[in-house]
Coordinates of C-alpha atoms in Angstrom, one line a residue:
Chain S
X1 CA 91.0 99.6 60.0
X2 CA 93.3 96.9 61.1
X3 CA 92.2 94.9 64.2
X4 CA 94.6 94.1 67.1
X5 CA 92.1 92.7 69.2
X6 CA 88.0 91.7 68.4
X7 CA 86.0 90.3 70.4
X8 CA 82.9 88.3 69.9
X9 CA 79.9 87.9 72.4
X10 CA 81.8 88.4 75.5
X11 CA 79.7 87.4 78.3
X12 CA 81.6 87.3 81.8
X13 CA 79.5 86.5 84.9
X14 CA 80.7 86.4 88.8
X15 CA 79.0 84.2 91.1
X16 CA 76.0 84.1 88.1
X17 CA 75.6 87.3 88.5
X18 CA 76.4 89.2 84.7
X19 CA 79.0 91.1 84.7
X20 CA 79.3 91.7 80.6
X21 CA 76.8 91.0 78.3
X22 CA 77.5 89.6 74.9
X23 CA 79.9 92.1 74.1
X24 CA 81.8 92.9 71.1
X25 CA 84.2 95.0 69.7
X26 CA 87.0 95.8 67.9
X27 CA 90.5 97.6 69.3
X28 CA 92.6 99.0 66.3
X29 CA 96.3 98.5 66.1
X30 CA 98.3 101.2 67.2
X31 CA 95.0 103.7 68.2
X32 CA 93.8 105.0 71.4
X33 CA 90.9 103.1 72.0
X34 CA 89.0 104.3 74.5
X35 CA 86.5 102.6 76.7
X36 CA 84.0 105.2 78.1
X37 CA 81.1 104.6 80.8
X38 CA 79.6 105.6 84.1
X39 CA 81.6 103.7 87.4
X40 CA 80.0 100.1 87.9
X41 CA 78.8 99.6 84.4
X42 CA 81.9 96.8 83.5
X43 CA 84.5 99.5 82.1
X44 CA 87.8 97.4 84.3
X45 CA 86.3 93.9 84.3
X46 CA 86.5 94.5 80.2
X47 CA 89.7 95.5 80.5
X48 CA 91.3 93.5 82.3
X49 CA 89.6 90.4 80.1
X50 CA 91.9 91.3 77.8
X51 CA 94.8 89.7 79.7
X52 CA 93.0 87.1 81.7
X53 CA 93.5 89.0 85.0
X54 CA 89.5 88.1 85.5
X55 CA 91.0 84.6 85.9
X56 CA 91.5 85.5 89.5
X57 CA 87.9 86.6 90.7
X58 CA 86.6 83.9 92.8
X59 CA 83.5 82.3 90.8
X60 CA 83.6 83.7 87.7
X61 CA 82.3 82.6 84.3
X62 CA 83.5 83.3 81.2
X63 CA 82.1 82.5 77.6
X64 CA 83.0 84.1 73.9
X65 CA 85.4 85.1 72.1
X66 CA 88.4 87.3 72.5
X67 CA 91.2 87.4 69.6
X68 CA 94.4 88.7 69.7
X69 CA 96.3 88.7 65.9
X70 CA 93.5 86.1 65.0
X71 CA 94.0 83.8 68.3
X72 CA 91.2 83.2 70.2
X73 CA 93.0 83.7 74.3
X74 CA 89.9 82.6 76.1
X75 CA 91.0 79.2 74.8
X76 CA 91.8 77.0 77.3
X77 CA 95.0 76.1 75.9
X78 CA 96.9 79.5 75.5
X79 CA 99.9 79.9 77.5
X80 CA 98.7 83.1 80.2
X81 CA 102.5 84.5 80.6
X82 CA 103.0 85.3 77.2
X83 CA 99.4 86.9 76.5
X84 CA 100.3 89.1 79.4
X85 CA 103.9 90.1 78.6
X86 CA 102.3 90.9 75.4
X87 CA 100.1 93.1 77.2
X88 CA 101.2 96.5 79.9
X89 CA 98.5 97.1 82.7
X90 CA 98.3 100.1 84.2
X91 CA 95.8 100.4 86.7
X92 CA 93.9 103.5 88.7
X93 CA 96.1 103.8 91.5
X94 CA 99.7 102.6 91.4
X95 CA 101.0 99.6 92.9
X96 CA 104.7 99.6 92.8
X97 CA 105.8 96.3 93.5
X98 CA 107.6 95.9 97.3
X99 CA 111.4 96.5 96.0
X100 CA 113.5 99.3 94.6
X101 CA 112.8 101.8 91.8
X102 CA 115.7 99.1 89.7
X103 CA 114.0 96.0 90.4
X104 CA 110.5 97.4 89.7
X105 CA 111.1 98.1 86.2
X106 CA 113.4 95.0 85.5
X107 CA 111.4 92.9 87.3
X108 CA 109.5 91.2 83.9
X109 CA 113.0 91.2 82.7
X110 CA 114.2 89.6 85.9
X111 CA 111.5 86.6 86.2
X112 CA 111.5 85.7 82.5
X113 CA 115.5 85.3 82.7
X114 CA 117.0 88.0 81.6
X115 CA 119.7 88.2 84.0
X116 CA 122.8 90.5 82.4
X117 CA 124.1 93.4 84.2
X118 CA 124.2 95.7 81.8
X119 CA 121.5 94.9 79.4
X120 CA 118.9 95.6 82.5
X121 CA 121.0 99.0 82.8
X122 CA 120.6 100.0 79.6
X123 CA 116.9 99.0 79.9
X124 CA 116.0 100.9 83.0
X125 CA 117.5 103.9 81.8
X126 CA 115.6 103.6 78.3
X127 CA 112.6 103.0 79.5
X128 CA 112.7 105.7 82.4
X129 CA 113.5 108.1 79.8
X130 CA 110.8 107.4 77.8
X131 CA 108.4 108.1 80.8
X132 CA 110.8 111.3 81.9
X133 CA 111.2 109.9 85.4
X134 CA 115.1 109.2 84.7
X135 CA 116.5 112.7 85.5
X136 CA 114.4 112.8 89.2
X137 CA 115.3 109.2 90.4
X138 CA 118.7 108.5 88.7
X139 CA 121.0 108.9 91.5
X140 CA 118.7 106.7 94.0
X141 CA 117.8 104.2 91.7
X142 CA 118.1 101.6 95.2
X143 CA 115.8 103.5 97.0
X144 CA 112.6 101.6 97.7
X145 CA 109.8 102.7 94.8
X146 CA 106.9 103.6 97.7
X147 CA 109.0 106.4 98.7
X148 CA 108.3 108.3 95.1
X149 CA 105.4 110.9 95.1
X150 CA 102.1 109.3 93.4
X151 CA 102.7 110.5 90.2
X152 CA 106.2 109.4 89.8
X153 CA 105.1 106.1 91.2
X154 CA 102.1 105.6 88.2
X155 CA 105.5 106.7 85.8
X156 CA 107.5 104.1 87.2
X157 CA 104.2 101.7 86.4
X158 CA 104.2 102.5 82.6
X159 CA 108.0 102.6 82.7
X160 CA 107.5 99.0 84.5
X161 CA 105.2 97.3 82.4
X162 CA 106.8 98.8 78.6
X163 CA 110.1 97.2 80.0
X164 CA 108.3 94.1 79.3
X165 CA 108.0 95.3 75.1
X166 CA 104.3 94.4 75.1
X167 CA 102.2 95.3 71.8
X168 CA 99.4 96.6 74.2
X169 CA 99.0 98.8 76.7
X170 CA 96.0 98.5 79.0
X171 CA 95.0 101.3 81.2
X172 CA 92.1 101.6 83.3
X173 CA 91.7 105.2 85.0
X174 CA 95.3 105.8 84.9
X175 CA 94.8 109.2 86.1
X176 CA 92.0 109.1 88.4
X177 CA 94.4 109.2 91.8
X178 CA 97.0 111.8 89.9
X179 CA 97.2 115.3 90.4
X180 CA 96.4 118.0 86.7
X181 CA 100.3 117.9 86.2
X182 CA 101.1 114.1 86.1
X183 CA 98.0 113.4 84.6
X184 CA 99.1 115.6 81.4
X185 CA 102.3 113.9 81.0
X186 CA 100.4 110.3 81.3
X187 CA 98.3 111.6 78.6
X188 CA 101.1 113.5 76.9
X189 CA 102.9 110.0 77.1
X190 CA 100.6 108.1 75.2
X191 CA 100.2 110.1 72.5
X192 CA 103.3 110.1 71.6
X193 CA 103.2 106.4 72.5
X194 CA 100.5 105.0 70.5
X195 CA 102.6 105.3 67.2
X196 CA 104.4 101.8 68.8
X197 CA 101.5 100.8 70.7
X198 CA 97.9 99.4 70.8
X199 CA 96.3 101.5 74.0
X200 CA 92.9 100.5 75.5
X201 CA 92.1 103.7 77.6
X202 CA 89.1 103.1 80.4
X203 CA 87.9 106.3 81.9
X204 CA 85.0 107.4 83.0
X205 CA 86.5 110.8 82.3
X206 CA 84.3 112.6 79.1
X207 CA 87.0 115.7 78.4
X208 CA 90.0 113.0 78.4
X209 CA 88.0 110.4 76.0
X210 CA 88.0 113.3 73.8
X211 CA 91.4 114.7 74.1
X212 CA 92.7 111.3 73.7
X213 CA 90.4 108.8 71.6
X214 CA 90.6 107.4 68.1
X215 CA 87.9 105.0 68.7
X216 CA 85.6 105.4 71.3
X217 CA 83.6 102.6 73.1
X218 CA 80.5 103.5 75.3
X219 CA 79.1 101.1 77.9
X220 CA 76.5 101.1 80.7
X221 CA 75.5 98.0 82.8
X222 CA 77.5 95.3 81.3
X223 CA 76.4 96.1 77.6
X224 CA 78.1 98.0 74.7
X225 CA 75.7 100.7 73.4
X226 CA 77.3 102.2 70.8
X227 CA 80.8 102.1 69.4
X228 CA 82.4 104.2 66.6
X229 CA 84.7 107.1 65.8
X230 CA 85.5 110.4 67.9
X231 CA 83.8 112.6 65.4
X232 CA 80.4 109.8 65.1
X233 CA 80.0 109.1 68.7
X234 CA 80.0 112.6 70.6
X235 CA 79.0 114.7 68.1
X236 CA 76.2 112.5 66.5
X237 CA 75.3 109.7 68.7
X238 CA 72.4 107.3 67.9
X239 CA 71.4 105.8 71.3
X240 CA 69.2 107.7 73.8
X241 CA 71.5 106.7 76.8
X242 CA 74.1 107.3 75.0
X243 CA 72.8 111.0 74.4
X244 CA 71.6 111.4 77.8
X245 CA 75.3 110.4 79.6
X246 CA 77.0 112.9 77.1
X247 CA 74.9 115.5 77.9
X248 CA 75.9 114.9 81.8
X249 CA 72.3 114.0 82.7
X250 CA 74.3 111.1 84.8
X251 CA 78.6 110.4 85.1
Chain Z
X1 CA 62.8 122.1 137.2
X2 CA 62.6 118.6 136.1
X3 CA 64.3 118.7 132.6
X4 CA 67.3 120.2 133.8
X5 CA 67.3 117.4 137.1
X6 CA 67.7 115.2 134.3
X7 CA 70.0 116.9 131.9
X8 CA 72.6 117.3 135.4
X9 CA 71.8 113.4 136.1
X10 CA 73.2 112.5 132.7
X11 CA 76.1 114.2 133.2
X12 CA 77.1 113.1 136.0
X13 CA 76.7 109.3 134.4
X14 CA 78.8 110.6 131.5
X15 CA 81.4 111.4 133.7
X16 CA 80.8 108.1 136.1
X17 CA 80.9 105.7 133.2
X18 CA 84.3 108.1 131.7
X19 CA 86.3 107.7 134.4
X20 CA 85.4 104.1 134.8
X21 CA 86.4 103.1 131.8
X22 CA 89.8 105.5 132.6
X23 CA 90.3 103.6 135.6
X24 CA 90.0 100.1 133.6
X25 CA 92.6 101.6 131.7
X26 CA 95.1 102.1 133.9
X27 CA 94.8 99.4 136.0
X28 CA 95.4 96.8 132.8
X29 CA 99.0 99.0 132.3
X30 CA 99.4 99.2 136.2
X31 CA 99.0 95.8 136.9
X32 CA 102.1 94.0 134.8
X33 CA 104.1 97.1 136.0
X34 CA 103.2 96.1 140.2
X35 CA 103.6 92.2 138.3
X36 CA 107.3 93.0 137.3
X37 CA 108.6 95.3 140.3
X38 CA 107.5 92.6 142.8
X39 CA 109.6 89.8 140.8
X40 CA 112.5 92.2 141.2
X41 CA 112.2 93.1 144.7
X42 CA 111.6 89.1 145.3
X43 CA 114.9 87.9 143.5
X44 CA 117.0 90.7 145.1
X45 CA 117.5 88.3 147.5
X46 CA 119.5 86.3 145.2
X47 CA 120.9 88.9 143.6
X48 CA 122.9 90.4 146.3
X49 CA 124.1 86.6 147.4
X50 CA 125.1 86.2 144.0
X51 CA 126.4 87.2 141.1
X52 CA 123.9 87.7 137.8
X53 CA 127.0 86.0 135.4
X54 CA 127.4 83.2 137.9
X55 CA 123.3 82.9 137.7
X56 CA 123.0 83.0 134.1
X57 CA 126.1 81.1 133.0
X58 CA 126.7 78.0 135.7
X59 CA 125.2 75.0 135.3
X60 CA 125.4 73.5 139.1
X61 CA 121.8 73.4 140.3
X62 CA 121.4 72.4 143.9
X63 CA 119.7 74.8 145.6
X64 CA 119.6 72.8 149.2
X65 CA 123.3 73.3 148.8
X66 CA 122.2 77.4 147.7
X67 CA 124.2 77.1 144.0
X68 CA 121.9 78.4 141.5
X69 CA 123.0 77.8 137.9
X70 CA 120.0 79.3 135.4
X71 CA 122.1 77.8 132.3
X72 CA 120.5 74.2 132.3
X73 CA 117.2 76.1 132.2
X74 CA 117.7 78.4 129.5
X75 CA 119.1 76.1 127.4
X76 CA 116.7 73.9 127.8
X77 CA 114.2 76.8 126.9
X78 CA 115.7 77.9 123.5
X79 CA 116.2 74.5 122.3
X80 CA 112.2 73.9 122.6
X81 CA 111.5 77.2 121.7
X82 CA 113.7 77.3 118.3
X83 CA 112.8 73.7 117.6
X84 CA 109.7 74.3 117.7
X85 CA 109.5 77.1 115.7
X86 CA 111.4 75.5 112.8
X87 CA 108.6 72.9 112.6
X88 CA 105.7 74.9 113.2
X89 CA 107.1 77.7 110.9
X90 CA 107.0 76.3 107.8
X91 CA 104.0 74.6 108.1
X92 CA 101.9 77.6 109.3
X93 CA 103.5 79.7 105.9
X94 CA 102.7 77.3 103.4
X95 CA 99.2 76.5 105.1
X96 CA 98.7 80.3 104.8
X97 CA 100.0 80.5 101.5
X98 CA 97.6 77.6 100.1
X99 CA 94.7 78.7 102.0
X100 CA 94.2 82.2 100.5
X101 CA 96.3 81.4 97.4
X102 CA 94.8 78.6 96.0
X103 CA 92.1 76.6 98.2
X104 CA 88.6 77.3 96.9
X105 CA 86.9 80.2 99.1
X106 CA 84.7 77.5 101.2
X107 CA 87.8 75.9 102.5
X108 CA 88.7 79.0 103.7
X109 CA 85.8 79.3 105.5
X110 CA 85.3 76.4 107.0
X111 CA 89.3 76.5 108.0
X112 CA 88.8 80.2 109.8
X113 CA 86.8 78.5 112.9
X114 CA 88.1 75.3 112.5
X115 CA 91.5 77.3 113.3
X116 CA 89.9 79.4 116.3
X117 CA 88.9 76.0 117.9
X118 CA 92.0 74.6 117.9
X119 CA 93.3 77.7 119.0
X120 CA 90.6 76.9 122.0
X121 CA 92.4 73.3 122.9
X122 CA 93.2 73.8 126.6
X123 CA 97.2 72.9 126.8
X124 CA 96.6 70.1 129.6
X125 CA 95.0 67.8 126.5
X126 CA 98.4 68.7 124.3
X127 CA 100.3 67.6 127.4
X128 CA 98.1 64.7 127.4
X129 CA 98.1 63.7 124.2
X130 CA 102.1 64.0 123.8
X131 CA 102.4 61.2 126.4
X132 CA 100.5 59.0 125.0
X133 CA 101.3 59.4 121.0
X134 CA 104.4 61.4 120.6
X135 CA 106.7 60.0 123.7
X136 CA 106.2 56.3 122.8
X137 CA 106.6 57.1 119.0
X138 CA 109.9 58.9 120.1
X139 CA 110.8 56.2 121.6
X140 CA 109.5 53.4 120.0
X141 CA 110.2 54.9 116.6
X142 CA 112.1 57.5 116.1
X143 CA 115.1 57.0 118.4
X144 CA 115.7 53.4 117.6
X145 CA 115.7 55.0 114.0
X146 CA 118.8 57.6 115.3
X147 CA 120.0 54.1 116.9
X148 CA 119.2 55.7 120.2
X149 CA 118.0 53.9 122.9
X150 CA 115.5 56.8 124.8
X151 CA 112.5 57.3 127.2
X152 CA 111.0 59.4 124.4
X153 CA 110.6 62.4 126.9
X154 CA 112.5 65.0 125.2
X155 CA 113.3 68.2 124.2
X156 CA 111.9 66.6 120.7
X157 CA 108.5 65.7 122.5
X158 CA 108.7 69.5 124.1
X159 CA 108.9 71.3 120.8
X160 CA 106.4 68.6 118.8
X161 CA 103.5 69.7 121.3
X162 CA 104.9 73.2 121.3
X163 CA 104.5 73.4 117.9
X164 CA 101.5 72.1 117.2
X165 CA 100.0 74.8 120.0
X166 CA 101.1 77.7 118.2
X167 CA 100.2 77.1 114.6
X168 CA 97.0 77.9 115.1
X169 CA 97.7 81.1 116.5
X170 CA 100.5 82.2 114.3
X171 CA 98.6 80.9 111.1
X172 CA 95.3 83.1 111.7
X173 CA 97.9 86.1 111.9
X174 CA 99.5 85.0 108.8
X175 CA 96.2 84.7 106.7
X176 CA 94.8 87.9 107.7
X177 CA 98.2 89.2 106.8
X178 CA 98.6 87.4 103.6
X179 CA 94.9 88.3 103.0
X180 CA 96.0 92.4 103.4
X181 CA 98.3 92.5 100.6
X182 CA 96.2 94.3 97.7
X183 CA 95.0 92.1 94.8
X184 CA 96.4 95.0 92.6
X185 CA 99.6 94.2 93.5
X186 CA 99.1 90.8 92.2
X187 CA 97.7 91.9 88.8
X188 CA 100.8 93.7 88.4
X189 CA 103.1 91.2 88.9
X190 CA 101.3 88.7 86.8
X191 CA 100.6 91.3 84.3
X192 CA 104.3 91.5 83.6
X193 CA 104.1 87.7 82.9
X194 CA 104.9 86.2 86.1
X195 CA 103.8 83.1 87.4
X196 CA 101.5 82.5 90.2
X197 CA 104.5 81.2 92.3
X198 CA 106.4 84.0 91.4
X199 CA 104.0 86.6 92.4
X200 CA 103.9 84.7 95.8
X201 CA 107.1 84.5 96.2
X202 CA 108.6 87.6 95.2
X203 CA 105.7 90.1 95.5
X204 CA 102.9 88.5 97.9
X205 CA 105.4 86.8 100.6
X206 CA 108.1 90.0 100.5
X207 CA 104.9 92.7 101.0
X208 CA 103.7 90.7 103.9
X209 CA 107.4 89.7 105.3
X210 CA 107.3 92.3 107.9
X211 CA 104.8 90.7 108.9
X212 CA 105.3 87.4 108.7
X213 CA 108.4 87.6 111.2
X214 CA 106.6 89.3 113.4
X215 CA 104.3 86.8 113.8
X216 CA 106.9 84.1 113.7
X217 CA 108.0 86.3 116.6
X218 CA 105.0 86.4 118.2
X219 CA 104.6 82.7 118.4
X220 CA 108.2 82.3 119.8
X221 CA 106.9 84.2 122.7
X222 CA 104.2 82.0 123.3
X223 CA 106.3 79.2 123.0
X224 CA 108.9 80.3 125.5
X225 CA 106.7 80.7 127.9
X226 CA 104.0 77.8 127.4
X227 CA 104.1 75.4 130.6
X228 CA 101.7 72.9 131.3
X229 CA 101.9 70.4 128.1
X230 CA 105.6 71.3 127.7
X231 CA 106.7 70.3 131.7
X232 CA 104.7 67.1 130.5
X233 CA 106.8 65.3 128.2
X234 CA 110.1 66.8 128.5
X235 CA 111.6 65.0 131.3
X236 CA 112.6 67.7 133.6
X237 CA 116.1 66.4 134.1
X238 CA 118.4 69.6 135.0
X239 CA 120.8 68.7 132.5
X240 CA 122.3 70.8 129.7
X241 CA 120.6 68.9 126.9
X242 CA 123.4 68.0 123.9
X243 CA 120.4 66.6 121.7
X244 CA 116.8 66.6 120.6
X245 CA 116.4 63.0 122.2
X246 CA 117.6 64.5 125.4
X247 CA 115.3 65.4 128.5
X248 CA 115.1 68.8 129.0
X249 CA 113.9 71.2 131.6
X250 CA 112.8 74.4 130.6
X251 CA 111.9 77.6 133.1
X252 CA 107.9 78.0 133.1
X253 CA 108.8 74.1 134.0
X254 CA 110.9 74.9 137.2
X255 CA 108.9 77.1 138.4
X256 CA 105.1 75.4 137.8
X257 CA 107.2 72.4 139.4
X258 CA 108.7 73.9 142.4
X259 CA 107.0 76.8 143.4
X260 CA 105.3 76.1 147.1
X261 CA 106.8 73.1 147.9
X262 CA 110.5 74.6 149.0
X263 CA 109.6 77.8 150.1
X264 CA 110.7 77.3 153.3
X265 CA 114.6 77.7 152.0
X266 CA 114.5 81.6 151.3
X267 CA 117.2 81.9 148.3
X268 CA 115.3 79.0 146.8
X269 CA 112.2 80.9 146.6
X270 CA 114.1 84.0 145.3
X271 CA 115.6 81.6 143.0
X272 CA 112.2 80.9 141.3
X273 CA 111.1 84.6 141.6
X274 CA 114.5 85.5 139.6
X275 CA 113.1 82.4 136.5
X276 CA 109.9 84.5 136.4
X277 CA 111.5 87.4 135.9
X278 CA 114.0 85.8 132.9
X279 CA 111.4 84.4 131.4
X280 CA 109.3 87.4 131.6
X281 CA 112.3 89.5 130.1
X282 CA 112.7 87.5 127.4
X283 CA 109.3 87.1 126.2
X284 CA 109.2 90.8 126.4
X285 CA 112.3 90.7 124.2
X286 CA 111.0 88.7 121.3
X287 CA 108.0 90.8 121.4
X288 CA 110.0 94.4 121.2
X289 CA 111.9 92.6 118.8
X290 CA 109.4 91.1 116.5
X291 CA 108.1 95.2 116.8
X292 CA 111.3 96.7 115.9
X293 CA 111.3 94.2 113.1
X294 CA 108.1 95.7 111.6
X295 CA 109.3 99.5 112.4
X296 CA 112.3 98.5 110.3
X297 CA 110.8 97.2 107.2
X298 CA 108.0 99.8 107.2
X299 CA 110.6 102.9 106.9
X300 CA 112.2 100.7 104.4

């Protein structure tokens, strides 16, 4: 299997408290990967590693590797804006940013220059179509994006952050604040999606890993227990906590 | 017998201590209305011997000779109050902005009572201190630097002292507001590859802008209505000032000034009553307007 991202003995503490510990893995090109574990056990923090959004946590500490195409981004030298445009985040609730429904998905566009009329127009209306939000907001395409329903508004996210064209999308619950019907078409979504992209999935969700995964990564307090296929990890898993959390003896 | 004695004795506190706190209630919304009706019935008076426009827009003031001009006043007022504002604004933004931005979190910290204790500073030692640093620096300094030739107190001196009186009140409200606006929202923006000073300057400062010129509103209020360090080193000449380097005279000025010694002269003391009430009006103003400010943006 071909590797977008591996990382090696990821250990990330806040405040020297461990967060992670010595992780590694490996997140296929253009696969669901899915990153399964009970709430607290270092499921986000993982995640949002990837892009260097941990940067922001007040006393943290970060050692390992983490390679993306064979570059090693926890290197102090990489430039963070274009690991993150390379990258779409999608996170448990959606926080559209303060402007209209326009701005919010031109907005990467806007800041990295791309200033042409029509070449945003043809973007916004590419990319909302690709979510299927384009036929319920195109004739208020001004209106401010907080006034959309909650599931619109975590469309308008994905919409927002593929406008970007990263090679990654990173989601971390992306359906734990939706309603049944919006979370199907998220899910819907990146199926059809992950022939163009790589897609780290976090959930602490068991029927959604399922529907969805092509790898599947299990983790409890900070540590990877077991990683493998679909087919090795729920129906013949190795470690006792492993066994234990599938069978719903905890969530 | 004597469970129940007690059970009735508690209930009769309950309602004791209930109405108490109803009649605290009312008397802190009763006692500003009582405030304003007796500044109107006071300045009738003046009312009825004048007319308001004539008030508001002359600037003759000699009230042994019973001609009343506010305009001096007022003008006088805004220009400290503005000026004031555009120097302490800034300042108290950026300030914010660094402090929960991009200081380490024990700066933070320590600035959060350092803040509340110069929010503490009784005026009189602003007032104090602007006569003996910012007047002569005025007018050793900075007018000769204008080629002006000035006393130093000024409408300049008025708003320097101002300003540094309100920054520590508007800048608690602006970090606790810039402190409100969800770290989530930050992610995203920098997840789309902006900068740090782009996500503070198109996603942290626009989420929190209601806010922030409400606060900026806020502090205007204050301003207009600060008295004590401002009537000390702004000259109280009742002139309309043409410039920063001019002595002003603003109304919480005229009226700490005046008020008692001339009361003997009727429309004089109306006349003062009737400053209260402007200034009262207008502080009320920038408050329902800094409010209607927040209403706007929120339904936007």
């Amino acid at each position: 299997m071909n590797n977008k991202i591996s990382i090696h003995n990821l250990c990330l503490s806040i405040d020297r408290q461990p967060i992670l510990k010595n992780v590694s893995l490996n997140i296929p090109t253009n696969k669901i990967t899915v990153i399964l574990g009970p709430s607290g056990c270092g499921k986000t923090t993982l995640l949002k590693s990837l892009n260097r959004l941990t940067d922001l946590i007040p006393g943290v500490q970060q050692s390992g590797e983490i390679m993306l195409d064979g570059v090693n981004i926890l290197n102090g030298n990489q430039d963070l804006v274009d690991i993150r445009q390379k990258m779409g985040l999608l996170a448990q609730r959606p926080y559209p940013l303060p402007m209209n429904i326009y701005k919010n998905i031109t907005y990467g566009l806007r800041i990295s220059g791309r200033r042409n009329r029509q070449f945003l127009d043809k973007r916004v209306e590419h990319y909302l179509k690709m979510v299927n939000l384009w036929d319920e907001v195109k004739d208020r395409l001004k209106d401010p994006a907080s006034a959309l329903s909650i599931g619109q508004q975590q469309r308008l996210c994905l919409a927002r952050g593929l406008a970007v064209d990263p090679e990654i999308i990173l989601a971390d619950e992306p359906t734990s604040s939706l309603d049944p019907i919006s979370s199907k078409l998220i899910e819907e979504k990146f199926l059809e999606l992950k022939s163009q992209y790589t897609i780290v999935l976090v959930t602490h969700i068991l029927r959604q890993a399922k529907r969805m995964a092509d790898y599947v990564v299990f983790m409890y307090l900070g540590e990877v227990i077991e990683q493998g296929t679909p087919d090795e990890l729920f129906n013949n898993p190795q470690h006792p906590v492993t066994k234990s959390y599938l069978s719903g003896q905890f969530y | 017998m004597k469970h129940i004695r007690l059970t009735r004795y508690r209930k009769w506190r309950n309602v004791f201590h209930q109405s108490w706190m109803m009649i605290a209630l009312l008397a802190m919304l009763f006692i500003p209305l009582v405030l304003v009706a007796g500044l109107i019935m006071k300045s009738m008076l003046l009312l009825e011997n004048h007319p308001l426009f004539e008030l508001l827009f002359s600037s003759d003031w000699s009230p042994l000779s019973s001609r009343f001009g506010f305009l001096p006043f007022i003008v006088s007022s805004l220009w400290i109050t503005i000026l004031s504002l555009l120097i302490s604004a800034p300042v108290c933004l950026l300030t914010a902005i660094h402090l929960t931005q991009y200081a380490k979190r024990w700066v933070l910290r320590i600035m959060h009572p350092v803040i509340d204790i110069l929010a503490g500073i009784p005026s009189v030692i602003f007032g104090v201190w602007g006569i003996l640093v910012i007047v002569p620096f005025i007018s050793h300094q900075l007018g000769p630097l204008f080629g002006k030739s000035v006393s130093g107190y000024s409408i300049l001196a008025g708003a320097f002292v101002l300003s540094i009186m309100i920054i520590p009140f508007m800048l608690n409200m602006l970090i606790e507001l810039i402190k409100a606006v969800p770290n989530e929202l930050q992610e995203a923006s920098l997840s789309l590859g902006a900068s740090k000073w782009q996500t503070i300057k198109l996603v942290v400062v626009r989420k929190a802008l209601p806010g922030i010129v409400s606060s900026f509103g806020l502090g205007m209020s204050r301003a207009f209505g600060e008295t004590i360090a401002v009537l000390m080193v702004v000259g109280n000449v009742t002139r309309i000032p043409t410039g920063v380097f001019q002595p002003g005279y603003p109304l919480p000025a005229l009226i700490a000034n005046n008020y008692g010694e001339m009361l003997s002269i009727p429309l004089y003391d109306s006349a003062l009553m009737l400053a209260a009430l402007i200034l009262f009006l207008v502080v009320l103003m920038f408050n329902v307007f800094s409010r209607f400010l927040i209403l706007k943006a929120e339904t936007h």
